[in-house]
Amino acid sequence: MTTGTTTTAITRPSVRSRQIGVRVTEDEYQSLEHTAWSSGQKIADWARDHLLQRMERIEEDRLSAHVFTELVGLQMLLMGCFSPLLQGQQLTPEQYQELVRTVQSGKGKRAKELLTQRLGQEEK
């Protein structure tokens, strides 16, 4: 006989059971401790939060780099198509396919060049 009610399993929260050891100098420790205490946290909690945040940023940075590379590829494709079209020329299917191959093989290198150039300008 069923009562018409369902039960949901209650899961136990994850337990922090693993540790990471890091050696720092006395000065580094004092600096880390000061920063942690300034934010109202113990050094271990502060360090854990920052490590996990950094991991998230790494994934976001990878995605951003991929998106940027694709945008550079689109720019290269558009520039390669528009130049002949604006001059009254037509692209043959073969020319278009060659342009696509060129963009696919060169967009990563061009994206890195642009980022390096922009980072260099920011440092000045």
Short mmCIF file of C-alpha atoms in Angstrom, two decimals:
data_model
loop_
_atom_site.label_atom_id
_atom_site.label_comp_id
_atom_site.label_asym_id
_atom_site.label_seq_id
_atom_site.Cartn_x
_atom_site.Cartn_y
_atom_site.Cartn_z
CA MET A 1 0.00 0.00 0.00
CA THR A 2 1.39 3.40 -0.98
CA THR A 3 0.58 6.57 0.84
CA GLY A 4 1.04 8.88 -2.13
CA THR A 5 4.05 10.61 -0.65
CA THR A 6 7.52 10.34 -2.02
CA THR A 7 10.71 10.52 -0.09
CA THR A 8 13.87 12.09 -1.34
CA ALA A 9 17.22 10.83 -0.25
CA ILE A 10 19.17 13.26 1.86
CA THR A 11 22.78 13.29 0.83
CA ARG A 12 25.55 13.89 3.24
CA PRO A 13 27.59 17.02 2.51
CA SER A 14 31.09 16.53 1.21
CA VAL A 15 33.72 16.30 3.88
CA ARG A 16 37.02 18.03 3.36
CA SER A 17 39.35 15.13 3.91
CA ARG A 18 42.31 15.90 1.63
CA GLN A 19 45.16 18.28 2.36
CA ILE A 20 47.72 20.14 0.31
CA GLY A 21 51.02 21.16 1.86
CA VAL A 22 52.83 24.25 0.64
CA ARG A 23 56.13 25.61 1.92
CA VAL A 24 56.56 29.37 2.11
CA THR A 25 59.10 31.69 3.64
CA GLU A 26 58.38 33.41 6.94
CA ASP A 27 57.80 36.71 5.13
CA GLU A 28 55.43 35.06 2.64
CA TYR A 29 53.53 33.42 5.48
CA GLN A 30 53.17 36.70 7.35
CA SER A 31 51.90 38.39 4.20
CA LEU A 32 49.40 35.60 3.50
CA GLU A 33 48.28 35.57 7.11
CA HIS A 34 47.80 39.35 7.15
CA THR A 35 45.77 39.21 3.92
CA ALA A 36 43.62 36.36 5.21
CA TRP A 37 42.97 38.01 8.55
CA SER A 38 42.18 41.31 6.82
CA SER A 39 39.34 39.54 5.03
CA GLY A 40 38.14 37.93 8.27
CA GLN A 41 39.29 34.42 7.40
CA LYS A 42 41.75 31.88 8.68
CA ILE A 43 44.72 31.43 6.40
CA ALA A 44 43.69 27.89 5.38
CA ASP A 45 40.16 28.97 4.41
CA TRP A 46 41.46 32.03 2.58
CA ALA A 47 44.04 29.96 0.67
CA ARG A 48 41.45 27.29 -0.24
CA ASP A 49 39.03 29.92 -1.55
CA HIS A 50 41.73 31.56 -3.66
CA LEU A 51 42.99 28.28 -5.09
CA LEU A 52 39.48 27.28 -6.12
CA GLN A 53 38.77 30.72 -7.58
CA ARG A 54 41.99 30.49 -9.59
CA MET A 55 40.93 27.11 -10.99
CA GLU A 56 37.63 28.65 -12.14
CA ARG A 57 39.47 31.56 -13.76
CA ILE A 58 41.74 29.17 -15.64
CA GLU A 59 38.70 27.49 -17.20
CA GLU A 60 37.16 30.89 -18.00
CA ASP A 61 40.46 32.03 -19.53
CA ARG A 62 40.56 28.93 -21.77
CA LEU A 63 37.02 29.58 -22.96
CA SER A 64 37.76 33.27 -23.52
CA ALA A 65 40.88 32.41 -25.52
CA HIS A 66 38.86 30.02 -27.69
CA VAL A 67 36.13 32.61 -28.28
CA PHE A 68 38.74 35.29 -29.07
CA THR A 69 40.45 32.97 -31.56
CA GLU A 70 37.15 32.30 -33.31
CA LEU A 71 36.42 36.05 -33.47
CA VAL A 72 39.83 36.65 -35.01
CA GLY A 73 39.03 33.91 -37.53
CA LEU A 74 35.74 35.58 -38.42
CA GLN A 75 37.54 38.91 -38.84
CA MET A 76 40.12 37.30 -41.10
CA LEU A 77 37.40 35.62 -43.17
CA LEU A 78 35.37 38.81 -43.55
CA MET A 79 38.40 40.88 -44.46
CA GLY A 80 39.49 38.25 -46.97
CA CYS A 81 36.03 38.17 -48.57
CA PHE A 82 35.19 41.87 -48.52
CA SER A 83 38.37 43.15 -50.12
CA PRO A 84 37.80 41.44 -53.51
CA LEU A 85 34.05 42.07 -53.37
CA LEU A 86 34.53 45.80 -52.78
CA GLN A 87 36.82 45.88 -55.80
CA GLY A 88 34.04 44.42 -57.94
CA GLN A 89 35.58 40.95 -58.12
CA GLN A 90 33.89 37.67 -57.34
CA LEU A 91 35.29 34.83 -55.32
CA THR A 92 35.17 31.45 -56.95
CA PRO A 93 34.23 28.49 -54.74
CA GLU A 94 37.86 27.36 -54.90
CA GLN A 95 39.12 30.78 -53.79
CA TYR A 96 36.64 30.79 -50.93
CA GLN A 97 37.69 27.30 -49.81
CA GLU A 98 41.34 28.35 -49.93
CA LEU A 99 40.51 31.42 -47.84
CA VAL A 100 38.71 29.23 -45.28
CA ARG A 101 41.72 26.87 -45.08
CA THR A 102 44.06 29.84 -44.63
CA VAL A 103 41.87 31.29 -41.88
CA GLN A 104 41.56 27.93 -40.08
CA SER A 105 45.31 27.37 -40.11
CA GLY A 106 46.28 30.94 -39.20
CA LYS A 107 43.67 32.20 -36.74
CA GLY A 108 45.38 30.77 -33.64
CA LYS A 109 48.72 32.35 -34.47
CA ARG A 110 47.09 35.68 -35.34
CA ALA A 111 45.05 35.68 -32.10
CA LYS A 112 48.24 35.13 -30.07
CA GLU A 113 49.99 37.93 -31.95
CA LEU A 114 47.12 40.32 -31.25
CA LEU A 115 47.03 39.43 -27.55
CA THR A 116 50.78 39.81 -27.21
CA GLN A 117 50.64 43.16 -28.99
CA ARG A 118 47.81 44.41 -26.78
CA LEU A 119 49.45 43.21 -23.58
CA GLY A 120 52.62 45.02 -24.63
CA GLN A 121 50.65 48.22 -25.15
CA GLU A 122 49.03 47.92 -21.69
CA GLU A 123 52.43 47.65 -20.00
CA LYS A 124 53.57 50.98 -21.47
#
